[in-house]
């Protein structure tokens, strides 16, 4: 943790050196000692420290400075640091000014110069003031601060990205936080854009692209090499597992993820049926462990990089990234998974990311503490989302189309939902409209059994209505079914015939596509069992088959 600051300000070099020397002797173990030689210079330093959210415990300021006196400096500085202790260094002639300032700026103490010996005239005074400050003023948060508004889709996407990547941050709502307004006005006056991110080093990002943000927080967004043994597209459970096995077995491996790693599983508040975790594990925590393991074994993992297309040339497979980069490899694994299916109901587009969310949106749940929220969907992801939201919302309503949850949801989740007092369920029901100007106000539900429409007040809606495969990169190169899921292995055979244009004498391997050397694993596959354990198993099996393929080229 960064030490709190004691700032000494005096325009006389000899006096300033003496002040800094005495402060260092007594306080250097617990405080950072800063010195400046003018009020204007000190004010600029104070603004920068405020941007960096660093704590100032004490101002020790000379009264008689040209351009800006000690009282004038303190009058401005307390606007940014109202709780900092204030001590004025005065001459005998300044006593009246000092006494007056006790009332005008809440001056804590004034010291007559010279103060020798400091053990008698300086340290006892400062010790009392610093002790009082330490016991009453909380140390400011030392990480990333995100200033935005809850009713902003852009603010939501930044928070969601940081949360999914497990990057700690402090949220400051411009509508409720005085500190948020002060920070924005300090940097840009009244002309600002949201979200604005403030970093511990004093730098600022305004409404950043996620790739820019990923760069700033230290994530890899550019490949280290132009050529790899294995390129994995998609960093869900299948892709990360493949990276662990491939890297551990000596393959030069890179994983390319267009958003945050983890896939659908990474957004799950709690996975309770994954082997080895009797108390369950969050998708984010499972993802973090997998990333750490893959990197430790030598795999590269790129985030916020999107693959735009694939091509083949002789024995090599190429991926083109949207930033214009092209990477090549001997073998390619597509593990892009699925995305939450979007629904088309009146009013939903303008409120998406603004009190209407696809998925659990764990970064937003806490802001609906004591509110009424609706979860739309009847599968495991919806059940897990409802259980998570019930920790915050006063009422969670689970809405699903079927007459029962038995077909689509695990029994353990159904039992948990029934036992949770603030969760209610609506069967045979679907969402037909959402309404609100700045944020969600009401929703319309239709009972498919009776045909009745009802309007309900709602503070937020979280949608889990199935998934669509993320196979845009495949184009016409990879063979897919009518739902755009990728055919692999035995599913490629049509009436016993091998895939069209398949020129090899062997059959496609179990997870191989119609293009030799291009494999698929996880939820993106046709007929895949959509469970985390299944995706993990396929990721491991894919690497074994890739080794077999590499032996033939």
Short mmCIF file of C-alpha atoms in Angstrom, two decimals:
data_model
loop_
_atom_site.label_atom_id
_atom_site.label_comp_id
_atom_site.label_asym_id
_atom_site.label_seq_id
_atom_site.Cartn_x
_atom_site.Cartn_y
_atom_site.Cartn_z
CA UNK A 1 0.00 0.00 0.00
CA UNK A 2 1.28 3.49 -0.86
CA UNK A 3 2.21 5.56 2.16
CA UNK A 4 0.11 8.63 2.99
CA UNK A 5 1.80 11.92 2.12
CA UNK A 6 3.03 14.81 4.24
CA UNK A 7 3.47 17.85 2.00
CA UNK A 8 5.83 20.68 3.03
CA UNK A 9 5.59 23.98 1.13
CA UNK A 10 7.98 26.94 1.57
CA UNK A 11 9.60 29.32 -0.91
CA UNK A 12 12.80 29.68 1.16
CA UNK A 13 15.13 26.80 0.20
CA UNK A 14 16.93 26.69 3.54
CA UNK A 15 13.68 26.56 5.50
CA UNK A 16 12.16 23.97 3.15
CA UNK A 17 15.25 21.76 3.46
CA UNK A 18 15.12 22.04 7.24
CA UNK A 19 11.40 21.16 7.31
CA UNK A 20 11.91 18.16 5.01
CA UNK A 21 14.91 16.98 7.06
CA UNK A 22 12.98 17.07 10.34
CA UNK A 23 9.96 15.34 8.78
CA UNK A 24 12.13 12.59 7.29
CA UNK A 25 13.79 11.89 10.64
CA UNK A 26 10.50 11.35 12.46
CA UNK A 27 7.99 10.13 9.83
CA UNK A 28 9.73 8.53 6.83
CA UNK A 29 8.82 4.98 7.92
CA UNK A 30 5.08 5.65 7.82
CA UNK A 31 4.68 8.59 5.44
CA UNK A 32 5.98 9.82 2.11
CA UNK A 33 7.51 13.30 2.48
CA UNK A 34 6.91 15.68 -0.44
CA UNK A 35 8.32 19.18 -0.76
CA UNK A 36 7.46 22.07 -3.10
CA UNK A 37 8.72 25.64 -3.26
CA UNK A 38 5.54 27.52 -4.18
CA UNK A 39 1.82 27.45 -3.64
CA UNK A 40 1.09 27.20 -7.38
CA UNK A 41 3.48 24.28 -7.82
CA UNK A 42 1.98 22.58 -4.77
CA UNK A 43 -1.55 23.06 -6.11
CA UNK A 44 -0.66 21.29 -9.35
CA UNK A 45 0.86 18.47 -7.32
CA UNK A 46 -2.30 18.21 -5.21
CA UNK A 47 -4.45 17.91 -8.34
CA UNK A 48 -2.24 15.13 -9.69
CA UNK A 49 -2.33 13.28 -6.35
CA UNK A 50 -6.12 13.55 -6.37
CA UNK A 51 -6.24 12.03 -9.86
CA UNK A 52 -4.12 9.16 -8.56
CA UNK A 53 -6.32 8.84 -5.45
CA UNK A 54 -3.37 9.12 -3.08
CA UNK A 55 -3.88 10.17 0.53
CA UNK A 56 -2.46 13.41 1.89
CA UNK A 57 -2.33 13.33 5.68
CA UNK A 58 -0.83 16.76 6.38
CA UNK A 59 -0.12 20.11 4.73
CA UNK A 60 2.73 22.02 6.39
CA UNK A 61 2.65 25.41 4.64
CA UNK A 62 4.52 28.69 4.98
CA UNK A 63 2.23 31.73 5.08
CA UNK A 64 4.53 34.28 3.45
CA UNK A 65 4.98 32.99 -0.12
CA UNK A 66 4.84 35.16 -3.24
CA UNK A 67 2.03 34.66 -5.81
CA UNK A 68 0.03 32.40 -3.46
CA UNK A 69 0.13 32.70 0.31
CA UNK A 70 -0.19 29.74 2.65
CA UNK A 71 -3.81 30.61 3.51
CA UNK A 72 -4.68 31.00 -0.18
CA UNK A 73 -3.14 27.61 -0.96
CA UNK A 74 -4.97 25.87 1.88
CA UNK A 75 -8.26 27.48 0.86
CA UNK A 76 -7.96 25.80 -2.57
CA UNK A 77 -6.39 22.54 -1.42
CA UNK A 78 -9.12 21.72 1.11
CA UNK A 79 -11.65 21.63 -1.72
CA UNK A 80 -9.89 18.48 -2.94
CA UNK A 81 -8.64 17.19 0.42
CA UNK A 82 -11.09 18.44 3.07
CA UNK A 83 -9.94 15.98 5.75
CA UNK A 84 -6.20 16.61 5.44
CA UNK A 85 -4.64 18.20 8.53
CA UNK A 86 -3.48 21.79 7.99
CA UNK A 87 -0.55 23.46 9.74
CA UNK A 88 0.61 27.00 8.94
CA UNK A 89 4.22 28.15 9.43
CA UNK A 90 4.14 31.78 10.54
CA UNK A 91 6.23 34.66 11.73
CA UNK A 92 5.18 36.62 14.80
CA UNK A 93 3.58 39.29 12.60
CA UNK A 94 1.29 36.70 10.98
CA UNK A 95 -0.35 35.57 14.21
CA UNK A 96 -3.61 37.42 13.59
CA UNK A 97 -3.90 35.94 10.09
CA UNK A 98 -3.35 32.45 11.48
CA UNK A 99 -5.96 32.87 14.21
CA UNK A 100 -8.51 34.16 11.69
CA UNK A 101 -7.85 31.20 9.39
CA UNK A 102 -8.70 28.76 12.18
CA UNK A 103 -12.32 29.66 11.55
CA UNK A 104 -12.20 30.41 7.82
CA UNK A 105 -10.47 27.20 6.62
CA UNK A 106 -10.55 25.10 9.81
CA UNK A 107 -6.79 25.46 10.31
CA UNK A 108 -5.63 22.76 12.72
CA UNK A 109 -2.51 24.49 14.08
CA UNK A 110 0.01 27.24 13.41
CA UNK A 111 3.70 27.08 14.29
CA UNK A 112 5.98 30.01 14.88
CA UNK A 113 9.34 29.88 13.09
CA UNK A 114 11.88 28.73 14.14
CA UNK A 115 10.58 25.61 15.87
CA UNK A 116 13.86 24.17 17.17
CA UNK A 117 14.22 21.76 18.79
CA UNK A 118 11.70 19.74 16.75
CA UNK A 119 11.40 17.13 19.53
CA UNK A 120 9.73 19.78 21.67
CA UNK A 121 8.12 22.23 19.26
CA UNK A 122 7.27 20.24 16.11
CA UNK A 123 6.87 16.49 16.62
CA UNK A 124 4.40 16.54 19.54
CA UNK A 125 2.02 18.75 17.53
CA UNK A 126 2.29 16.73 14.34
CA UNK A 127 2.09 13.40 16.19
CA UNK A 128 -1.30 14.35 17.62
CA UNK A 129 -2.62 15.60 14.28
CA UNK A 130 -1.39 12.58 12.32
CA UNK A 131 -2.74 10.16 14.91
CA UNK A 132 -6.14 11.81 14.68
CA UNK A 133 -6.05 11.72 10.87
CA UNK A 134 -5.05 8.06 10.78
CA UNK A 135 -7.86 7.08 13.14
CA UNK A 136 -10.63 9.00 11.40
CA UNK A 137 -9.84 9.14 7.68
CA UNK A 138 -10.06 5.94 5.56
CA UNK A 139 -7.14 5.30 3.22
CA UNK A 140 -8.34 5.87 -0.38
CA UNK A 141 -8.73 3.00 -2.80
CA UNK A 142 -5.45 2.52 -4.63
CA UNK A 143 -6.60 0.81 -7.83
CA UNK A 144 -8.54 1.63 -11.00
CA UNK A 145 -11.57 3.90 -10.59
CA UNK A 146 -14.37 3.84 -13.13
CA UNK A 147 -16.56 6.95 -13.25
CA UNK A 148 -19.83 6.47 -15.10
CA UNK A 149 -23.53 6.05 -14.64
CA UNK A 150 -25.58 2.94 -13.98
CA UNK A 151 -27.83 3.92 -16.90
CA UNK A 152 -25.05 3.74 -19.49
CA UNK A 153 -24.46 0.70 -21.70
CA UNK A 154 -20.84 1.76 -22.28
CA UNK A 155 -20.22 1.96 -18.54
CA UNK A 156 -21.74 -1.51 -18.15
CA UNK A 157 -19.53 -3.06 -20.83
CA UNK A 158 -16.37 -1.62 -19.24
CA UNK A 159 -17.35 -2.85 -15.77
CA UNK A 160 -18.38 -6.24 -17.12
CA UNK A 161 -15.09 -6.65 -18.98
CA UNK A 162 -13.01 -5.76 -15.91
CA UNK A 163 -15.10 -8.04 -13.71
CA UNK A 164 -14.85 -11.00 -16.11
CA UNK A 165 -11.09 -10.48 -16.38
CA UNK A 166 -10.93 -10.22 -12.56
CA UNK A 167 -9.30 -6.79 -12.66
CA UNK A 168 -10.19 -4.97 -9.39
CA UNK A 169 -11.80 -1.56 -9.76
CA UNK A 170 -13.83 0.97 -7.81
CA UNK A 171 -17.14 2.10 -9.30
CA UNK A 172 -18.05 5.77 -8.86
CA UNK A 173 -21.57 6.67 -9.98
CA UNK A 174 -21.64 10.24 -11.29
CA UNK A 175 -25.25 10.56 -10.13
CA UNK A 176 -24.44 9.70 -6.50
CA UNK A 177 -20.75 10.26 -5.87
CA UNK A 178 -19.36 13.70 -5.08
CA UNK A 179 -15.88 12.29 -5.64
CA UNK A 180 -16.84 11.25 -9.17
CA UNK A 181 -17.94 14.77 -10.09
CA UNK A 182 -14.80 16.30 -8.57
CA UNK A 183 -12.56 13.94 -10.51
CA UNK A 184 -14.21 14.69 -13.83
CA UNK A 185 -14.24 18.45 -13.28
CA UNK A 186 -10.61 18.34 -12.14
CA UNK A 187 -9.58 16.79 -15.42
CA UNK A 188 -11.95 18.27 -17.99
CA UNK A 189 -14.14 20.85 -16.31
CA UNK A 190 -17.77 20.53 -17.32
CA UNK A 191 -16.99 18.88 -20.66
CA UNK A 192 -16.57 15.17 -19.99
CA UNK A 193 -17.57 11.81 -21.45
CA UNK A 194 -18.50 8.60 -19.66
CA UNK A 195 -17.17 6.21 -18.71
CA UNK A 196 -13.85 7.75 -17.63
CA UNK A 197 -11.24 5.53 -16.00
CA UNK A 198 -8.60 6.85 -13.58
CA UNK A 199 -5.48 4.75 -13.02
CA UNK A 200 -3.07 4.70 -10.06
CA UNK A 201 -0.27 6.14 -12.22
CA UNK A 202 -2.34 9.27 -12.89
CA UNK A 203 -3.30 8.37 -16.46
CA UNK A 204 -6.87 8.50 -17.74
CA UNK A 205 -8.88 6.64 -20.39
CA UNK A 206 -12.08 8.22 -21.68
CA UNK A 207 -14.73 5.87 -23.14
CA UNK A 208 -12.02 3.41 -24.23
CA UNK A 209 -12.20 0.55 -26.66
CA UNK A 210 -11.86 -2.75 -24.80
CA UNK A 211 -8.61 -3.50 -26.65
CA UNK A 212 -7.14 -0.22 -25.38
CA UNK A 213 -8.29 -1.01 -21.86
CA UNK A 214 -6.85 -4.53 -22.07
CA UNK A 215 -3.49 -3.07 -23.11
CA UNK A 216 -3.57 -0.60 -20.25
CA UNK A 217 -4.22 -3.21 -17.54
CA UNK A 218 -1.42 -5.42 -18.82
CA UNK A 219 -3.23 -8.07 -20.85
CA UNK A 220 -1.59 -9.46 -23.97
CA UNK A 221 -3.33 -8.21 -27.11
CA UNK A 222 -0.61 -8.87 -29.70
CA UNK A 223 1.05 -12.14 -30.66
CA UNK A 224 4.74 -12.60 -29.91
CA UNK A 225 5.38 -14.73 -33.03
CA UNK A 226 3.99 -14.96 -36.56
CA UNK A 227 3.89 -18.78 -36.56
CA UNK A 228 2.67 -21.40 -34.05
CA UNK A 229 2.25 -25.14 -33.88
CA UNK A 230 -1.31 -24.63 -32.67
CA UNK A 231 -3.66 -21.65 -32.77
CA UNK A 232 -6.77 -21.91 -30.59
CA UNK A 233 -9.63 -19.54 -31.36
CA UNK A 234 -11.78 -19.03 -28.25
CA UNK A 235 -10.79 -19.07 -24.58
CA UNK A 236 -13.70 -20.94 -23.01
CA UNK A 237 -13.21 -24.17 -21.02
CA UNK A 238 -12.43 -26.21 -24.17
CA UNK A 239 -9.92 -23.72 -25.53
CA UNK A 240 -8.14 -23.15 -22.21
CA UNK A 241 -7.93 -26.88 -21.53
CA UNK A 242 -6.43 -27.44 -24.98
CA UNK A 243 -3.92 -24.67 -24.27
CA UNK A 244 -2.87 -26.33 -21.00
CA UNK A 245 -2.35 -29.75 -22.63
CA UNK A 246 -0.75 -28.44 -25.82
CA UNK A 247 1.72 -26.14 -24.05
CA UNK A 248 2.61 -28.80 -21.49
CA UNK A 249 3.39 -31.19 -24.34
CA UNK A 250 5.75 -28.84 -26.13
CA UNK A 251 3.53 -27.27 -28.78
CA UNK A 252 4.00 -23.55 -29.42
CA UNK A 253 0.45 -22.49 -28.60
CA UNK A 254 -1.55 -19.27 -28.72
CA UNK A 255 -5.18 -18.68 -27.70
CA UNK A 256 -7.10 -15.82 -29.33
CA UNK A 257 -10.18 -14.47 -27.52
CA UNK A 258 -12.31 -11.63 -28.86
CA UNK A 259 -13.69 -10.54 -25.48
CA UNK A 260 -12.81 -11.79 -22.00
CA UNK A 261 -11.66 -15.36 -21.44
CA UNK A 262 -14.05 -17.89 -19.92
CA UNK A 263 -16.81 -18.08 -22.48
CA UNK A 264 -20.36 -18.76 -21.29
CA UNK A 265 -19.01 -20.69 -18.30
CA UNK A 266 -16.93 -17.69 -17.27
CA UNK A 267 -20.08 -15.63 -16.71
CA UNK A 268 -21.65 -18.22 -14.40
CA UNK A 269 -22.05 -17.05 -10.82
CA UNK A 270 -21.57 -20.59 -9.49
CA UNK A 271 -20.97 -23.97 -11.12
CA UNK A 272 -21.95 -26.64 -8.61
CA UNK A 273 -21.74 -29.86 -10.61
CA UNK A 274 -18.14 -29.69 -11.82
CA UNK A 275 -15.96 -32.51 -10.54
CA UNK A 276 -13.55 -31.67 -7.73
CA UNK A 277 -15.32 -28.61 -6.30
CA UNK A 278 -17.81 -29.88 -3.69
CA UNK A 279 -18.84 -26.36 -2.72
CA UNK A 280 -19.04 -25.18 -6.32
CA UNK A 281 -16.86 -22.63 -8.06
CA UNK A 282 -17.62 -19.41 -9.91
CA UNK A 283 -16.99 -19.34 -13.63
CA UNK A 284 -14.64 -16.40 -13.16
CA UNK A 285 -12.53 -18.26 -10.60
CA UNK A 286 -12.36 -21.38 -12.75
CA UNK A 287 -11.28 -19.23 -15.69
CA UNK A 288 -8.61 -17.46 -13.64
CA UNK A 289 -7.12 -20.79 -12.55
CA UNK A 290 -7.11 -22.11 -16.12
CA UNK A 291 -5.45 -18.97 -17.52
CA UNK A 292 -2.77 -19.06 -14.83
CA UNK A 293 -2.08 -22.71 -15.54
CA UNK A 294 -1.91 -22.26 -19.32
CA UNK A 295 0.43 -19.27 -19.06
CA UNK A 296 2.67 -21.04 -16.57
CA UNK A 297 3.09 -23.88 -19.05
CA UNK A 298 4.02 -21.48 -21.84
CA UNK A 299 0.82 -20.72 -23.79
CA UNK A 300 0.12 -17.21 -25.03
CA UNK A 301 -3.37 -15.84 -24.44
CA UNK A 302 -4.58 -12.81 -26.37
CA UNK A 303 -7.71 -10.92 -25.30
CA UNK A 304 -9.86 -8.43 -27.22
CA UNK A 305 -8.49 -9.76 -30.51
CA UNK A 306 -11.06 -10.96 -33.00
CA UNK A 307 -10.42 -13.42 -35.82
CA UNK A 308 -12.08 -12.20 -39.00
CA UNK A 309 -11.37 -15.12 -41.35
CA UNK A 310 -9.55 -18.40 -41.91
CA UNK A 311 -7.67 -19.71 -44.91
CA UNK A 312 -5.48 -22.66 -45.83
CA UNK A 313 -2.35 -22.76 -47.97
CA UNK A 314 -0.62 -26.06 -48.39
CA UNK A 315 0.13 -27.61 -44.99
CA UNK A 316 -0.44 -24.30 -43.15
CA UNK A 317 -3.57 -22.73 -41.68
CA UNK A 318 -3.89 -18.95 -41.40
CA UNK A 319 -6.04 -16.68 -39.22
CA UNK A 320 -6.61 -13.03 -40.09
CA UNK A 321 -7.28 -10.69 -37.18
CA UNK A 322 -9.45 -7.61 -37.41
CA UNK A 323 -6.45 -5.39 -36.63
CA UNK A 324 -4.88 -6.56 -39.92
CA UNK A 325 -2.48 -9.10 -38.40
CA UNK A 326 -2.21 -12.56 -39.92
CA UNK A 327 -0.89 -15.56 -37.98
CA UNK A 328 -0.08 -19.00 -39.32
CA UNK A 329 0.06 -22.46 -37.78
CA UNK A 330 0.32 -26.17 -38.41
CA UNK A 331 -3.01 -26.95 -36.70
CA UNK A 332 -6.02 -24.90 -35.67
CA UNK A 333 -8.66 -25.49 -33.01
CA UNK A 334 -12.00 -23.66 -33.12
CA UNK A 335 -13.45 -23.42 -29.60
CA UNK A 336 -15.45 -20.23 -29.97
CA UNK A 337 -18.43 -21.59 -28.04
CA UNK A 338 -21.82 -19.94 -28.09
CA UNK A 339 -23.27 -16.51 -27.36
CA UNK A 340 -26.48 -15.72 -25.50
CA UNK A 341 -29.37 -15.61 -27.93
CA UNK A 342 -30.81 -12.12 -28.39
CA UNK A 343 -34.54 -11.59 -28.35
CA UNK A 344 -36.56 -9.12 -30.36
CA UNK A 345 -39.24 -7.46 -28.26
CA UNK A 346 -40.36 -3.81 -28.33
CA UNK A 347 -38.16 -1.44 -26.35
CA UNK A 348 -35.32 -3.84 -25.65
CA UNK A 349 -32.57 -2.41 -27.85
CA UNK A 350 -32.28 0.97 -26.16
CA UNK A 351 -32.30 -0.56 -22.67
CA UNK A 352 -29.77 -3.35 -23.33
CA UNK A 353 -26.85 -2.75 -20.98
CA UNK A 354 -29.04 -0.27 -19.11
CA UNK A 355 -31.10 -2.39 -16.68
CA UNK A 356 -31.67 -5.08 -19.34
CA UNK A 357 -28.81 -7.57 -19.51
CA UNK A 358 -27.95 -10.74 -21.38
CA UNK A 359 -26.46 -13.23 -18.96
CA UNK A 360 -25.80 -12.91 -15.26
CA UNK A 361 -24.10 -9.47 -15.46
CA UNK A 362 -22.42 -10.12 -12.12
CA UNK A 363 -20.85 -6.66 -12.23
CA UNK A 364 -24.33 -5.09 -11.95
CA UNK A 365 -26.10 -7.38 -9.47
CA UNK A 366 -25.07 -5.47 -6.36
CA UNK A 367 -26.70 -2.28 -7.66
CA UNK A 368 -30.10 -3.96 -7.55
CA UNK A 369 -29.90 -4.58 -3.83
CA UNK A 370 -33.44 -4.52 -2.46
CA UNK A 371 -34.96 -4.27 -5.96
CA UNK A 372 -37.29 -6.48 -8.00
CA UNK A 373 -35.64 -8.25 -10.93
CA UNK A 374 -36.78 -10.75 -13.54
CA UNK A 375 -34.78 -13.65 -14.96
CA UNK A 376 -35.94 -14.87 -18.37
CA UNK A 377 -35.12 -18.49 -19.21
CA UNK A 378 -35.50 -22.03 -17.92
CA UNK A 379 -32.10 -23.73 -18.32
CA UNK A 380 -29.20 -24.09 -15.87
CA UNK A 381 -27.70 -20.71 -16.70
CA UNK A 382 -30.99 -19.01 -15.80
CA UNK A 383 -31.25 -20.99 -12.57
CA UNK A 384 -27.70 -20.12 -11.58
CA UNK A 385 -28.37 -16.48 -12.43
CA UNK A 386 -31.55 -16.44 -10.32
CA UNK A 387 -29.74 -17.94 -7.33
CA UNK A 388 -26.96 -15.38 -7.60
CA UNK A 389 -29.31 -12.41 -7.98
CA UNK A 390 -31.36 -13.59 -4.98
CA UNK A 391 -28.40 -12.66 -2.80
CA UNK A 392 -29.02 -9.00 -3.62
CA UNK A 393 -32.53 -8.37 -4.96
CA UNK A 394 -35.51 -8.39 -2.63
CA UNK A 395 -37.52 -10.33 -5.22
CA UNK A 396 -36.40 -12.48 -8.16
CA UNK A 397 -39.01 -13.74 -10.63
CA UNK A 398 -37.94 -16.62 -12.89
CA UNK A 399 -39.94 -16.59 -16.14
CA UNK A 400 -39.89 -19.57 -18.54
CA UNK A 401 -41.97 -20.86 -21.45
CA UNK A 402 -42.39 -24.53 -20.55
CA UNK A 403 -44.88 -25.88 -18.05
CA UNK A 404 -42.03 -27.28 -15.97
CA UNK A 405 -38.30 -26.78 -15.36
CA UNK A 406 -37.63 -30.52 -15.28
CA UNK A 407 -36.64 -30.86 -18.95
CA UNK A 408 -34.05 -28.10 -19.07
CA UNK A 409 -32.70 -27.51 -15.54
CA UNK A 410 -30.69 -29.73 -13.19
CA UNK A 411 -32.58 -31.11 -10.21
CA UNK A 412 -30.18 -29.59 -7.67
CA UNK A 413 -30.92 -26.11 -9.08
CA UNK A 414 -34.67 -26.65 -9.08
CA UNK A 415 -34.48 -27.71 -5.43
CA UNK A 416 -32.40 -24.65 -4.52
CA UNK A 417 -34.83 -22.31 -6.27
CA UNK A 418 -37.80 -23.85 -4.45
CA UNK A 419 -36.03 -23.39 -1.13
CA UNK A 420 -35.12 -19.73 -1.76
CA UNK A 421 -37.83 -17.51 -0.29
CA UNK A 422 -37.30 -14.47 -2.51
CA UNK A 423 -37.47 -16.41 -5.79
CA UNK A 424 -40.84 -17.00 -7.44
CA UNK A 425 -41.46 -18.73 -10.77
CA UNK A 426 -43.82 -18.10 -13.69
CA UNK A 427 -44.34 -21.09 -16.00
CA UNK A 428 -45.85 -20.97 -19.51
CA UNK A 429 -44.81 -17.31 -19.69
CA UNK A 430 -42.64 -15.20 -21.97
CA UNK A 431 -41.40 -11.62 -22.16
CA UNK A 432 -43.14 -9.58 -24.86
CA UNK A 433 -42.10 -5.96 -24.21
CA UNK A 434 -39.99 -3.71 -22.00
CA UNK A 435 -40.66 -0.05 -21.30
CA UNK A 436 -38.71 2.83 -19.82
CA UNK A 437 -37.13 6.10 -20.81
CA UNK A 438 -33.79 6.41 -19.00
CA UNK A 439 -33.97 2.93 -17.48
CA UNK A 440 -36.34 -0.03 -17.22
CA UNK A 441 -39.69 0.73 -15.59
CA UNK A 442 -42.16 -1.96 -16.63
CA UNK A 443 -42.26 -5.19 -18.57
CA UNK A 444 -45.08 -7.02 -20.35
CA UNK A 445 -45.47 -10.77 -19.90
CA UNK A 446 -47.71 -13.15 -21.81
CA UNK A 447 -49.14 -16.31 -20.30
CA UNK A 448 -49.04 -18.72 -23.23
CA UNK A 449 -51.61 -21.02 -21.65
CA UNK A 450 -54.33 -18.44 -21.00
CA UNK A 451 -53.24 -15.85 -23.61
CA UNK A 452 -53.37 -13.15 -20.92
CA UNK A 453 -50.96 -10.16 -21.02
CA UNK A 454 -49.86 -8.56 -17.77
CA UNK A 455 -47.75 -5.46 -17.10
CA UNK A 456 -45.35 -5.60 -14.14
CA UNK A 457 -43.00 -3.13 -12.49
CA UNK A 458 -39.38 -4.24 -12.87
CA UNK A 459 -36.04 -2.75 -11.89
CA UNK A 460 -33.96 -5.04 -14.12
CA UNK A 461 -34.23 -7.99 -16.49
CA UNK A 462 -31.57 -10.66 -16.97
CA UNK A 463 -32.03 -12.79 -20.10
CA UNK A 464 -30.94 -16.43 -20.59
CA UNK A 465 -32.93 -17.74 -23.56
CA UNK A 466 -30.64 -20.20 -25.23
CA UNK A 467 -27.51 -19.73 -27.30
CA UNK A 468 -26.26 -19.36 -30.85
CA UNK A 469 -22.90 -20.71 -32.07
CA UNK A 470 -20.06 -18.25 -32.63
CA UNK A 471 -19.01 -19.60 -36.02
CA UNK A 472 -18.81 -16.45 -38.13
CA UNK A 473 -15.11 -17.02 -38.76
CA UNK A 474 -15.76 -20.36 -40.49
CA UNK A 475 -17.32 -18.80 -43.57
CA UNK A 476 -17.68 -21.31 -46.40
CA UNK A 477 -14.51 -23.15 -45.40
CA UNK A 478 -15.96 -25.25 -42.57
CA UNK A 479 -19.00 -27.53 -42.96
CA UNK A 480 -21.85 -26.76 -40.53
CA UNK A 481 -25.40 -27.88 -39.82
CA UNK A 482 -28.53 -25.78 -40.31
CA UNK A 483 -27.99 -24.09 -36.96
CA UNK A 484 -24.39 -23.17 -37.83
CA UNK A 485 -22.85 -25.68 -35.44
CA UNK A 486 -19.66 -27.28 -36.78
CA UNK A 487 -19.68 -30.87 -38.03
CA UNK A 488 -16.71 -32.96 -36.88
CA UNK A 489 -15.55 -36.57 -37.19
CA UNK A 490 -18.33 -39.12 -37.84
CA UNK A 491 -20.93 -36.37 -38.32
CA UNK A 492 -19.17 -35.35 -41.53
CA UNK A 493 -20.10 -38.56 -43.33
CA UNK A 494 -23.06 -38.39 -45.69
CA UNK A 495 -24.44 -41.80 -46.66
CA UNK A 496 -21.11 -43.31 -45.74
CA UNK A 497 -19.13 -40.93 -47.94
CA UNK A 498 -16.31 -38.76 -46.68
CA UNK A 499 -16.68 -34.96 -46.78
CA UNK A 500 -16.59 -33.24 -50.14
CA UNK A 501 -13.03 -32.30 -51.18
CA UNK A 502 -11.53 -34.53 -48.47
CA UNK A 503 -8.37 -35.74 -50.24
CA UNK A 504 -6.71 -37.84 -47.52
CA UNK A 505 -6.83 -41.62 -47.45
CA UNK A 506 -7.74 -41.65 -43.76
CA UNK A 507 -11.09 -40.64 -42.22
CA UNK A 508 -11.40 -37.34 -40.32
CA UNK A 509 -10.39 -37.66 -36.68
CA UNK A 510 -13.16 -37.51 -34.09
CA UNK A 511 -12.95 -33.72 -33.49
CA UNK A 512 -11.58 -32.80 -36.93
CA UNK A 513 -13.61 -30.71 -39.34
CA UNK A 514 -13.93 -31.21 -43.10
CA UNK A 515 -10.60 -29.38 -43.44
CA UNK A 516 -7.65 -31.54 -42.33
CA UNK A 517 -5.77 -29.91 -39.45
CA UNK A 518 -8.69 -27.74 -38.38
CA UNK A 519 -10.44 -29.11 -35.29
CA UNK A 520 -13.42 -28.00 -33.20
CA UNK A 521 -14.20 -28.55 -29.51
CA UNK A 522 -16.79 -27.46 -26.99
CA UNK A 523 -20.25 -26.00 -27.46
CA UNK A 524 -19.53 -24.86 -31.01
CA UNK A 525 -19.69 -28.47 -32.23
CA UNK A 526 -22.77 -30.14 -33.69
CA UNK A 527 -24.32 -32.44 -31.09
CA UNK A 528 -22.03 -31.33 -28.24
CA UNK A 529 -23.09 -32.00 -24.64
CA UNK A 530 -23.21 -28.49 -23.21
CA UNK A 531 -21.52 -28.97 -19.86
CA UNK A 532 -18.24 -27.54 -18.59
CA UNK A 533 -16.82 -31.02 -17.94
CA UNK A 534 -17.65 -32.06 -21.50
CA UNK A 535 -15.91 -29.00 -22.97
CA UNK A 536 -12.86 -29.63 -20.79
CA UNK A 537 -12.73 -33.26 -21.95
CA UNK A 538 -13.02 -32.27 -25.60
CA UNK A 539 -10.21 -29.74 -25.20
CA UNK A 540 -7.92 -32.47 -23.88
CA UNK A 541 -8.96 -34.99 -26.54
CA UNK A 542 -8.48 -32.41 -29.30
CA UNK A 543 -4.80 -32.00 -28.40
CA UNK A 544 -4.28 -35.77 -28.54
CA UNK A 545 -5.81 -35.84 -32.03
CA UNK A 546 -3.79 -32.80 -33.10
CA UNK A 547 -0.61 -34.69 -32.20
CA UNK A 548 -1.79 -37.53 -34.45
CA UNK A 549 -2.46 -35.06 -37.25
CA UNK A 550 0.96 -33.42 -36.89
CA UNK A 551 2.61 -36.83 -37.29
CA UNK A 552 1.15 -37.01 -40.79
CA UNK A 553 2.28 -33.59 -42.12
#
